[in-house]
Coordinates of C-alpha atoms in Angstrom, one line a residue:
M1093 CA 0.0 0.0 0.0
K1094 CA 1.3 3.4 -1.0
I1095 CA -0.4 6.5 0.4
T1096 CA 0.1 10.1 -0.7
Y1097 CA -1.8 13.1 0.5
A1098 CA -2.2 16.9 0.3
T1099 CA -3.7 19.5 2.5
Y1100 CA -5.4 22.9 1.9
S1101 CA -7.0 25.4 4.2
S1102 CA -8.2 29.0 3.5
I1103 CA -9.6 31.6 5.8
G1104 CA -12.0 32.7 3.1
N1105 CA -13.6 36.1 4.0
R1106 CA -13.8 35.5 7.7
E1107 CA -11.8 37.0 10.5
K1108 CA -10.5 33.7 11.8
N1109 CA -10.0 30.2 10.4
E1110 CA -11.9 27.9 12.7
D1111 CA -11.2 24.8 10.6
S1112 CA -8.5 22.3 11.7
I1113 CA -6.7 19.8 9.6
L1114 CA -4.1 17.1 10.4
A1115 CA -2.6 14.0 8.8
C1116 CA -0.5 11.3 10.5
C1117 CA 0.9 9.2 7.7
D1118 CA 4.0 7.1 7.2
G1119 CA 3.3 6.3 3.6
T1120 CA 1.7 2.9 4.1
A1121 CA -0.9 3.7 6.8
G1122 CA -2.4 6.8 8.3
L1123 CA -5.1 8.9 10.1
F1124 CA -6.5 11.9 8.3
L1125 CA -8.7 14.5 10.1
V1126 CA -10.7 17.6 9.2
A1127 CA -12.9 19.6 11.7
D1128 CA -14.9 22.7 11.4
G1129 CA -15.4 24.7 14.6
L1130 CA -18.5 26.5 15.7
G1131 CA -19.1 29.0 18.5
G1132 CA -17.6 32.3 17.5
H1133 CA -15.1 34.5 19.4
G1134 CA -12.3 31.9 18.7
A1135 CA -14.2 29.1 20.5
G1136 CA -14.7 27.2 17.3
E1137 CA -11.1 27.4 16.5
Y1138 CA -10.3 25.9 19.9
A1139 CA -12.9 23.2 19.6
S1140 CA -11.8 21.9 16.2
A1141 CA -8.1 21.9 17.2
S1142 CA -9.0 20.1 20.4
V1143 CA -10.7 17.1 18.8
V1144 CA -8.2 16.8 16.0
N1145 CA -5.3 16.9 18.5
T1146 CA -7.0 14.3 20.7
A1147 CA -7.4 11.9 17.9
S1148 CA -3.9 12.4 16.5
E1149 CA -2.3 11.9 19.9
M1150 CA -4.2 8.7 20.5
Y1151 CA -3.1 7.4 17.0
R1152 CA 0.6 8.3 17.6
M1153 CA 0.6 6.6 21.0
D1154 CA -0.7 3.3 19.6
P1155 CA -1.3 3.2 15.8
A1156 CA -2.0 -0.6 15.8
G1157 CA -4.6 -0.4 18.5
F1158 CA -6.2 2.9 17.5
R1159 CA -10.0 3.0 17.1
L1160 CA -12.0 5.7 15.5
D1161 CA -14.9 5.3 17.9
A1162 CA -12.7 5.7 20.9
A1163 CA -11.1 8.8 19.4
F1164 CA -14.5 10.4 18.9
Q1165 CA -15.7 9.5 22.4
Q1166 CA -12.5 10.8 24.0
G1167 CA -12.6 14.0 22.0
Q1168 CA -16.2 14.6 23.1
E1169 CA -15.4 14.0 26.7
I1170 CA -12.4 16.4 26.7
L1171 CA -14.4 19.0 24.9
L1172 CA -17.2 18.9 27.4
R1173 CA -14.7 19.1 30.3
Q1174 CA -13.0 22.1 28.7
Q1175 CA -16.4 23.8 28.3
Q1176 CA -17.0 23.5 32.1
E1177 CA -13.6 24.6 33.0
N1178 CA -13.5 27.8 30.8
Y1179 CA -16.6 30.0 30.6
A1180 CA -15.3 31.6 27.4
L1181 CA -15.4 28.2 25.7
A1182 CA -18.8 27.1 27.0
D1183 CA -20.5 27.3 23.6
M1184 CA -17.8 25.8 21.5
K1185 CA -18.7 22.9 19.2
T1186 CA -17.2 21.3 16.2
T1187 CA -17.7 18.8 13.4
L1188 CA -15.2 16.1 12.7
T1189 CA -14.5 13.7 9.9
A1190 CA -11.7 11.1 10.1
L1191 CA -10.3 8.5 7.7
L1192 CA -8.2 5.6 9.0
I1193 CA -6.2 3.6 6.5
R1194 CA -4.5 0.5 7.9
E1195 CA -3.6 -3.0 6.6
D1196 CA -5.2 -2.4 3.2
T1197 CA -8.5 -1.3 4.7
A1198 CA -10.2 2.1 5.0
Q1199 CA -12.6 3.1 7.7
W1200 CA -14.1 6.5 8.3
A1201 CA -16.3 8.3 10.8
H1202 CA -18.0 11.7 10.9
I1203 CA -20.3 14.0 12.8
G1204 CA -21.8 17.2 11.4
D1205 CA -21.4 18.4 7.8
T1206 CA -17.7 18.0 7.2
R1207 CA -17.7 15.4 4.4
L1208 CA -15.7 12.5 3.1
Y1209 CA -15.9 11.5 -0.5
A1210 CA -14.6 8.1 -1.7
F1211 CA -13.5 7.6 -5.3
R1212 CA -12.3 4.5 -7.2
K1213 CA -10.4 4.8 -10.4
G1214 CA -11.5 8.4 -10.7
K1215 CA -15.2 7.7 -10.2
L1216 CA -17.2 8.8 -7.1
Q1217 CA -18.4 5.7 -5.1
T1218 CA -19.9 7.3 -2.0
R1219 CA -20.0 10.2 0.4
T1220 CA -20.9 10.7 4.0
L1221 CA -24.4 12.0 4.7
D1222 CA -24.5 15.3 6.7
H1223 CA -26.0 15.5 10.1
S1224 CA -28.0 18.6 9.1
V1225 CA -31.5 19.9 8.4
P1226 CA -31.1 19.9 4.6
Q1227 CA -29.8 16.3 4.6
M1228 CA -32.7 15.3 6.7
L1229 CA -35.1 16.9 4.2
V1230 CA -33.4 15.0 1.4
T1231 CA -33.9 11.7 3.3
M1232 CA -37.6 12.6 3.8
G1233 CA -37.9 13.3 0.0
E1234 CA -38.9 17.0 0.6
I1235 CA -35.9 18.5 -1.3
K1236 CA -33.4 17.2 -3.9
E1237 CA -29.7 16.4 -3.1
S1238 CA -28.7 19.3 -5.4
D1239 CA -30.7 21.7 -3.1
I1240 CA -28.5 21.2 -0.1
R1241 CA -25.7 23.6 -1.1
H1242 CA -28.1 26.6 -1.3
H1243 CA -30.7 25.7 1.2
E1244 CA -31.6 28.5 3.8
D1245 CA -31.0 26.0 6.7
R1246 CA -27.8 24.5 5.3
N1247 CA -25.8 25.6 8.4
R1248 CA -28.3 24.1 10.9
L1249 CA -26.6 21.0 12.2
L1250 CA -28.4 18.2 14.1
R1251 CA -25.3 16.6 15.6
V1252 CA -21.9 18.1 16.6
M1253 CA -19.2 17.4 19.1
G1254 CA -19.6 19.7 22.2
S1255 CA -23.3 19.0 22.5
P1256 CA -24.2 16.4 25.1
W1257 CA -24.9 12.9 23.6
N1258 CA -27.6 10.6 24.9
E1259 CA -26.2 8.0 22.6
R1260 CA -23.4 7.8 20.1
S1261 CA -24.0 10.6 17.7
F1262 CA -21.2 10.1 15.1
T1263 CA -21.5 7.8 12.1
L1264 CA -18.9 5.0 11.8
T1265 CA -18.4 2.7 8.8
Q1266 CA -17.1 -0.8 8.9
P1267 CA -13.5 -1.3 7.6
A1268 CA -13.6 -1.8 3.9
K1269 CA -11.0 -3.5 1.8
I1270 CA -9.2 -0.9 -0.4
K1271 CA -9.4 -1.8 -4.0
K1272 CA -6.8 -0.8 -6.5
N1273 CA -6.4 3.0 -6.8
M1274 CA -8.8 4.6 -4.3
Q1275 CA -9.0 8.3 -3.7
F1276 CA -10.5 10.2 -0.7
L1277 CA -11.5 13.8 -0.1
L1278 CA -12.2 15.1 3.4
C1279 CA -13.5 18.7 3.4
S1280 CA -15.4 21.3 5.4
D1281 CA -18.7 22.8 4.1
G1282 CA -16.9 25.9 3.0
F1283 CA -15.1 23.8 0.5
W1284 CA -17.9 21.4 -0.8
E1285 CA -20.5 24.2 -1.0
N1286 CA -18.4 25.7 -3.8
I1287 CA -17.6 22.7 -5.9
V1288 CA -20.0 20.0 -7.2
E1289 CA -19.2 16.3 -7.3
K1290 CA -18.8 16.3 -11.1
E1291 CA -16.1 19.0 -10.8
M1292 CA -14.3 16.9 -8.1
Q1293 CA -14.3 14.0 -10.5
D1294 CA -13.2 15.9 -13.5
C1295 CA -10.3 17.4 -11.6
L1296 CA -9.4 13.9 -10.4
L1297 CA -9.4 12.3 -13.9
S1298 CA -7.1 15.0 -15.2
A1299 CA -4.8 15.2 -12.2
R1300 CA -1.2 14.0 -12.3
S1301 CA -0.8 13.7 -8.5
V1302 CA -2.8 14.1 -5.3
E1303 CA -1.3 17.6 -5.0
D1304 CA -2.5 18.5 -8.5
W1305 CA -6.0 17.2 -7.8
L1306 CA -6.4 19.2 -4.6
S1307 CA -4.9 22.3 -6.3
R1308 CA -7.4 22.1 -9.2
M1309 CA -10.3 21.8 -6.8
A1310 CA -9.1 24.6 -4.5
E1311 CA -8.9 26.9 -7.6
L1312 CA -12.5 26.2 -8.5
V1313 CA -13.6 26.7 -4.9
T1314 CA -11.9 30.1 -4.9
V1315 CA -13.5 31.1 -8.2
H1316 CA -17.0 30.0 -7.2
G1317 CA -16.7 31.7 -3.8
Q1318 CA -15.8 35.2 -5.2
G1319 CA -18.3 37.9 -4.3
T1320 CA -19.7 36.0 -1.4
N1321 CA -19.0 36.0 2.3
M1322 CA -16.9 33.0 1.8
D1323 CA -16.5 30.7 4.7
N1324 CA -13.3 29.0 5.9
N1325 CA -12.6 26.2 3.4
T1326 CA -10.4 23.2 4.1
A1327 CA -9.7 20.0 2.4
L1328 CA -7.5 16.9 2.7
A1329 CA -7.0 14.7 -0.3
V1330 CA -5.7 11.1 -0.1
W1331 CA -4.6 8.6 -2.7
A1332 CA -4.2 5.0 -1.7
E1333 CA -2.6 2.7 -4.3
K1334 CA -1.9 -1.0 -4.1

């Protein structure tokens, strides 16, 4: 297994970048993380960094025994404790999407509307489903998938880290065998709102490397976001080749 990756993050037209991004990769296995903080006044920035750092520290301590569900649970517990200890951080929350590649398998988990897209041989295979009001409306058949990007409630999230959980709120996939030449994209809503899936795929089919793929997509995101109050936009692209 050979893994290459590239990262990108832009502040957009906001005062602070509350997205966090991190990759722990040795070229044959790795953990990849993107989080989008909420809460304002810097609290979102703190929240996203907290859950990303928690997961990465757990992975570095024990890569072989690392579990995504444990990382999400631990990140949530630490975030809730930090809220109680610091009044200024009481409202901080964050999304989190994580990809774990190990022993020729890929597994991912997410909460909120930070997405993971999985491609095989340049063709989109699947994506995570947002924990948001518009995604719920799609599931209920009230709006179309294409309506999510511009829906008036697109920023209303139903599940995030930093809100108390009565039960596990994140979505976790079963480990799946990596087939020859798979590509993954993890990105915050500020990124995917400004590029459609066909454009992601077109960029992939013409890309010479993972860096080239991400650069082409980021350029489109920037162009499409011009003239808007562009959100922070962050992405992590991963190529896994057997």
